[in-house]
Amino acid sequence: MSQFPSTPVIVIVGPTGSGKSELALEIAVQLGGEIVNCDSVQVYRGFEIGAAKTPVNQRRSVPHHLIDVLGPGQELTAGAYARLARPLIQDIEQRDRLPIVVGGTGFYLRALLDGLSPAPTRDSQLRKRLESIAVRRPAFLHRALRRYDRAAASRIHPNDVPKLIRAIEISRLTGKSATEAQEAPREGFTGVTVLKIGLAPDRKLLYAKLNERASWMFHNGLVEETQRLLTSGYARDSKPMQSLGYKQALEVIEGTCSFESALTECQAKTRQYAKRQTTWFRAEAGVHSLKSFGSEAPIIQSALELSKAFLEGRYIP
């Protein structure tokens, strides 16, 4: 397939709603590829509408991997994701197929390609104490982290409880700041050559599309899907239930928010998330940026030409 000895991998990144899945499908169909999911919500079974999964009947017979692999009570850390995805990518290449990694979870992608710094495993008792504190005293964790690690506190938003807890946990368990621990050598994904294609549509057009998509989700079964997921065993405070759309749908179900207010909140939070993703991927090294949506014909053509040049050894990232 390729003109170089290492495993060729195409990675498609960009903010939510930018058309990553559509572009990945087209490249897979044209170049004999298989898709490896890199989205932290699509790994869960039953999360369809809010996760914006490509329906099975629209996948054009292209194999999709690491979708629907988790159930209630399970969680996939970035490190665990990398441990699953790396051998899977190698297996795809050994079958003379093209691995195409697609998704917007930047931390998963970083773990996959660059590896994560050695860090202690999670301490469940410490986490429970910190989670309890976060409920009773929401601002405490960020103040506490400033004592352990000012650099990490400046990077982590005061409301991002999972990251605050992990940073404090690392500091407590290692005796070092989380920043120091995370600067330790990483084990990158060796034996691969990666082409990163980034989608960067106009912000106003993207925001309009995201508003429309959120409205479609709420008016086409998102609240009902969320209720079914609760009934099937997913806890209301589980990680996927706290993701965009599902969190707002929960508020409707629990009567703490009206349907219209929940939709408006989901739209606003989704725009904010897209902005953070754009910032993250703009800082990602070696991304070849395409300035529109992945569903548009000129972008598909550009991505295909770039991918063919990459596979033929005419374009080395």
Coordinates of C-alpha atoms in Angstrom, one line a residue:
M1 CA 0.0 0.0 0.0
S2 CA 2.7 2.5 1.0
Q3 CA 6.1 3.4 -0.3
F4 CA 7.8 3.5 3.1
P5 CA 8.6 0.7 5.6
S6 CA 6.7 1.9 8.6
T7 CA 2.9 1.6 9.1
P8 CA 1.1 4.6 7.4
V9 CA -1.7 6.1 9.5
I10 CA -4.0 8.9 8.6
V11 CA -5.4 10.9 11.4
I12 CA -8.4 13.3 10.9
V13 CA -9.0 15.8 13.6
G14 CA -11.0 19.0 14.2
P15 CA -13.8 20.4 16.3
T16 CA -17.1 18.7 16.8
G17 CA -19.4 19.2 13.8
S18 CA -16.6 19.8 11.3
G19 CA -17.3 16.7 9.2
K20 CA -14.5 14.4 10.4
S21 CA -16.6 11.2 10.1
E22 CA -17.8 12.1 6.6
L23 CA -14.3 12.8 5.4
A24 CA -12.9 9.6 7.0
L25 CA -15.6 7.5 5.4
E26 CA -14.8 8.9 1.9
I27 CA -11.1 8.3 2.3
A28 CA -11.7 4.8 3.6
V29 CA -13.9 3.9 0.7
Q30 CA -11.5 5.4 -1.9
L31 CA -8.3 4.0 -0.4
G32 CA -9.3 0.8 1.3
G33 CA -9.3 2.0 4.9
E34 CA -10.7 1.1 8.2
I35 CA -11.8 3.6 10.8
V36 CA -10.5 3.7 14.4
N37 CA -12.6 5.9 16.6
C38 CA -10.9 8.5 18.7
D39 CA -14.0 10.0 20.5
S40 CA -14.5 9.4 24.2
V41 CA -18.3 9.2 24.0
Q42 CA -18.7 7.0 21.0
V43 CA -16.9 4.2 22.8
Y44 CA -20.1 3.7 24.9
R45 CA -22.9 1.4 23.8
G46 CA -26.3 3.1 23.4
F47 CA -25.0 6.6 23.0
E48 CA -26.1 7.3 19.5
I49 CA -27.9 10.6 19.0
G50 CA -25.9 12.8 21.3
A51 CA -22.6 11.2 20.4
A52 CA -23.3 11.8 16.7
K53 CA -22.3 8.3 15.7
T54 CA -22.5 7.4 12.0
P55 CA -25.5 5.0 11.8
V56 CA -24.5 1.5 10.9
N57 CA -26.5 1.6 7.7
Q58 CA -24.5 4.7 6.6
R59 CA -21.0 3.3 7.2
R60 CA -20.8 2.1 3.6
S61 CA -19.5 -1.3 4.7
V62 CA -16.3 0.3 6.1
P63 CA -15.2 -1.4 9.3
H64 CA -15.3 0.8 12.4
H65 CA -13.3 0.0 15.5
L66 CA -13.4 1.1 19.1
I67 CA -17.1 2.1 18.9
D68 CA -19.6 0.6 21.3
V69 CA -17.0 -1.2 23.3
L70 CA -18.0 -0.1 26.8
G71 CA -21.1 -0.5 28.9
P72 CA -22.4 0.8 32.2
G73 CA -19.8 1.2 35.0
Q74 CA -16.9 1.1 32.6
E75 CA -14.4 3.8 31.7
L76 CA -11.7 4.1 29.1
T77 CA -8.7 6.3 30.2
A78 CA -6.4 7.8 27.6
G79 CA -3.7 5.3 28.5
A80 CA -6.1 2.4 28.1
Y81 CA -7.3 3.8 24.8
A82 CA -3.7 3.8 23.5
R83 CA -3.1 0.3 24.6
L84 CA -6.2 -0.9 22.6
A85 CA -5.7 1.3 19.6
R86 CA -2.0 0.6 18.9
P87 CA -2.2 -3.1 18.2
L88 CA -5.5 -2.6 16.4
I89 CA -3.8 -0.1 14.0
Q90 CA -0.9 -2.6 13.4
D91 CA -3.4 -5.4 12.7
I92 CA -5.3 -3.2 10.1
E93 CA -2.0 -2.5 8.3
Q94 CA -1.0 -6.2 8.4
R95 CA -4.2 -7.0 6.5
D96 CA -3.1 -4.5 3.9
R97 CA -5.7 -2.0 4.9
L98 CA -5.3 1.7 5.7
P99 CA -5.8 2.7 9.4
I100 CA -7.7 6.0 9.7
V101 CA -8.0 7.5 13.2
V102 CA -10.8 9.9 13.5
G103 CA -12.2 11.9 16.4
G104 CA -12.0 15.0 18.5
T105 CA -10.7 13.7 21.8
G106 CA -7.3 15.3 21.8
F107 CA -6.1 13.6 24.9
Y108 CA -6.8 10.2 23.4
L109 CA -4.9 11.1 20.3
R110 CA -1.9 12.4 22.3
A111 CA -1.8 9.2 24.3
L112 CA -2.0 7.1 21.1
L113 CA 0.8 8.9 19.2
D114 CA 3.0 10.4 21.8
G115 CA 2.3 8.2 24.8
L116 CA 1.7 9.4 28.4
S117 CA 4.2 10.1 31.1
P118 CA 4.5 7.3 33.7
A119 CA 2.1 8.2 36.4
P120 CA 0.6 6.4 39.4
T121 CA -2.6 4.4 39.0
R122 CA -5.7 5.8 40.5
D123 CA -6.4 5.8 44.2
S124 CA -10.1 5.1 44.6
Q125 CA -10.3 6.2 48.3
L126 CA -8.5 9.5 47.6
R127 CA -10.7 10.1 44.6
K128 CA -13.9 9.6 46.6
R129 CA -12.7 12.1 49.3
L130 CA -11.8 14.7 46.6
E131 CA -15.1 14.1 44.7
S132 CA -17.0 14.6 48.0
I133 CA -15.2 17.8 48.7
A134 CA -15.9 19.0 45.1
V135 CA -19.6 18.6 45.7
R136 CA -19.6 20.4 49.1
R137 CA -16.9 23.1 48.3
P138 CA -16.7 23.5 44.5
A139 CA -13.8 26.0 44.6
F140 CA -11.6 24.1 47.1
L141 CA -9.9 21.7 44.6
H142 CA -8.6 24.5 42.4
R143 CA -7.2 26.4 45.5
A144 CA -5.6 23.1 46.7
L145 CA -4.0 22.5 43.4
R146 CA -2.4 25.9 43.4
R147 CA -0.6 24.9 46.6
Y148 CA 0.7 21.7 45.0
D149 CA 1.3 22.9 41.4
R150 CA 0.7 26.5 40.3
A151 CA 1.5 25.6 36.7
A152 CA -1.2 22.9 36.5
A153 CA -3.7 25.2 38.2
S154 CA -3.1 27.8 35.6
R155 CA -3.8 25.3 32.8
I156 CA -6.9 23.6 34.3
H157 CA -10.2 25.3 34.5
P158 CA -11.6 25.7 38.1
N159 CA -14.8 23.8 37.0
D160 CA -12.9 20.8 35.4
V161 CA -13.2 18.5 38.4
P162 CA -11.9 15.3 36.8
K163 CA -8.6 17.0 35.7
L164 CA -8.3 18.8 39.1
I165 CA -8.7 15.5 40.9
R166 CA -6.1 13.7 38.7
A167 CA -3.6 16.5 39.2
I168 CA -4.0 16.5 42.9
E169 CA -3.9 12.7 43.0
I170 CA -0.6 12.6 41.0
S171 CA 0.9 15.2 43.4
R172 CA -0.2 13.3 46.5
L173 CA 0.9 9.9 45.3
T174 CA 4.3 10.9 43.8
G175 CA 5.4 13.6 46.1
K176 CA 6.0 15.8 43.0
S177 CA 3.9 18.3 41.2
A178 CA 1.7 16.9 38.4
T179 CA 3.7 19.1 36.0
E180 CA 7.0 17.5 37.0
A181 CA 5.5 14.0 36.8
Q182 CA 4.0 14.6 33.4
E183 CA 7.4 15.9 32.0
A184 CA 8.9 12.4 32.5
P185 CA 9.9 10.6 29.3
R186 CA 7.0 9.1 27.3
E187 CA 6.7 6.0 25.1
G188 CA 5.6 7.2 21.7
F189 CA 4.0 5.0 19.1
T190 CA 7.0 3.7 17.1
G191 CA 7.0 2.1 13.7
V192 CA 4.3 4.4 12.2
T193 CA 4.3 7.4 9.9
V194 CA 1.4 9.7 10.5
L195 CA -0.4 12.1 8.2
K196 CA -2.6 14.5 10.3
I197 CA -5.4 16.2 8.5
G198 CA -7.2 18.9 10.4
L199 CA -10.6 20.4 9.5
A200 CA -10.9 24.1 10.3
P201 CA -14.2 25.5 9.0
D202 CA -15.2 29.2 9.4
R203 CA -16.2 29.7 13.0
K204 CA -19.5 31.4 12.3
L205 CA -20.6 28.7 9.9
L206 CA -19.5 26.0 12.4
Y207 CA -21.4 27.6 15.2
A208 CA -24.5 27.8 13.1
K209 CA -24.2 24.2 12.2
L210 CA -23.7 23.2 15.8
N211 CA -26.8 25.1 16.9
E212 CA -28.8 23.4 14.2
R213 CA -27.4 19.9 15.1
A214 CA -28.2 20.4 18.8
S215 CA -31.7 21.4 18.0
W216 CA -32.1 18.4 15.7
M217 CA -30.9 16.1 18.5
F218 CA -33.3 17.4 21.1
H219 CA -36.2 17.3 18.7
N220 CA -35.4 13.8 17.5
G221 CA -35.1 11.7 20.6
L222 CA -32.1 12.7 22.7
V223 CA -34.1 13.0 25.9
E224 CA -35.8 9.7 25.3
E225 CA -32.5 8.1 24.5
T226 CA -31.0 9.4 27.7
Q227 CA -33.9 7.9 29.7
R228 CA -33.3 4.5 28.0
L229 CA -29.7 4.7 29.0
L230 CA -30.6 5.4 32.6
T231 CA -32.9 2.4 32.6
S232 CA -30.2 0.2 31.0
G233 CA -27.9 0.8 33.9
Y234 CA -25.8 3.9 33.2
A235 CA -25.5 6.0 36.4
R236 CA -26.5 9.7 36.1
D237 CA -23.0 10.8 37.2
S238 CA -21.2 8.4 34.9
K239 CA -18.7 9.9 32.5
P240 CA -20.7 9.6 29.3
M241 CA -23.9 10.9 31.0
Q242 CA -22.0 14.1 31.8
S243 CA -21.1 14.7 28.2
L244 CA -22.6 17.4 26.0
G245 CA -26.3 16.9 25.3
Y246 CA -26.8 14.0 27.7
K247 CA -26.1 16.2 30.7
Q248 CA -28.7 18.8 29.5
A249 CA -31.2 16.0 28.7
L250 CA -30.8 14.7 32.2
E251 CA -31.8 18.1 33.5
V252 CA -35.0 17.9 31.5
I253 CA -35.7 14.4 32.8
E254 CA -35.1 15.4 36.4
G255 CA -37.2 18.5 36.0
T256 CA -34.5 21.0 36.9
C257 CA -34.5 22.6 33.5
S258 CA -37.1 23.2 30.7
F259 CA -36.7 21.6 27.3
E260 CA -35.9 24.9 25.6
S261 CA -33.5 26.1 28.3
A262 CA -31.6 22.7 28.1
L263 CA -31.4 23.1 24.4
T264 CA -30.0 26.6 24.6
E265 CA -27.5 25.5 27.2
C266 CA -26.4 22.6 25.1
Q267 CA -25.9 24.9 22.1
A268 CA -23.8 27.3 24.1
K269 CA -21.7 24.6 25.7
T270 CA -21.1 22.9 22.4
R271 CA -19.9 26.1 20.8
Q272 CA -17.5 26.5 23.8
Y273 CA -16.3 23.0 23.4
A274 CA -15.7 23.4 19.7
K275 CA -13.6 26.5 20.5
R276 CA -11.5 24.6 23.0
Q277 CA -11.0 21.8 20.4
T278 CA -9.9 24.2 17.8
T279 CA -7.3 25.7 20.1
W280 CA -6.1 22.2 21.0
F281 CA -5.7 21.0 17.4
R282 CA -4.2 24.3 16.3
A283 CA -1.3 23.6 18.7
E284 CA -1.0 20.0 17.5
A285 CA 2.3 19.5 15.7
G286 CA 2.3 18.6 12.0
V287 CA -1.4 19.1 11.2
H288 CA -2.2 19.8 7.5
S289 CA -5.2 22.2 7.9
L290 CA -8.1 22.3 5.5
K291 CA -10.2 25.4 5.9
S292 CA -13.8 24.0 5.6
F293 CA -16.1 21.1 6.4
G294 CA -15.1 17.5 5.7
S295 CA -18.4 16.9 3.8
E296 CA -17.6 19.4 1.1
A297 CA -16.4 18.1 -2.3
P298 CA -13.3 20.3 -2.7
I299 CA -12.1 19.4 0.8
I300 CA -12.7 15.7 0.1
Q301 CA -10.7 16.0 -3.1
S302 CA -7.9 17.9 -1.4
A303 CA -7.7 15.3 1.4
L304 CA -7.7 12.4 -1.1
E305 CA -4.9 13.9 -3.1
L306 CA -2.9 14.5 0.0
S307 CA -3.5 11.0 1.3
K308 CA -2.5 9.4 -2.0
A309 CA 0.7 11.5 -2.1
F310 CA 1.4 10.4 1.5
L311 CA 0.9 6.7 0.7
E312 CA 3.0 7.0 -2.4
G313 CA 5.9 8.6 -0.5
R314 CA 5.5 11.9 -2.3
Y315 CA 4.4 13.8 0.8
I316 CA 6.3 13.0 4.1
P317 CA 4.8 14.8 7.1

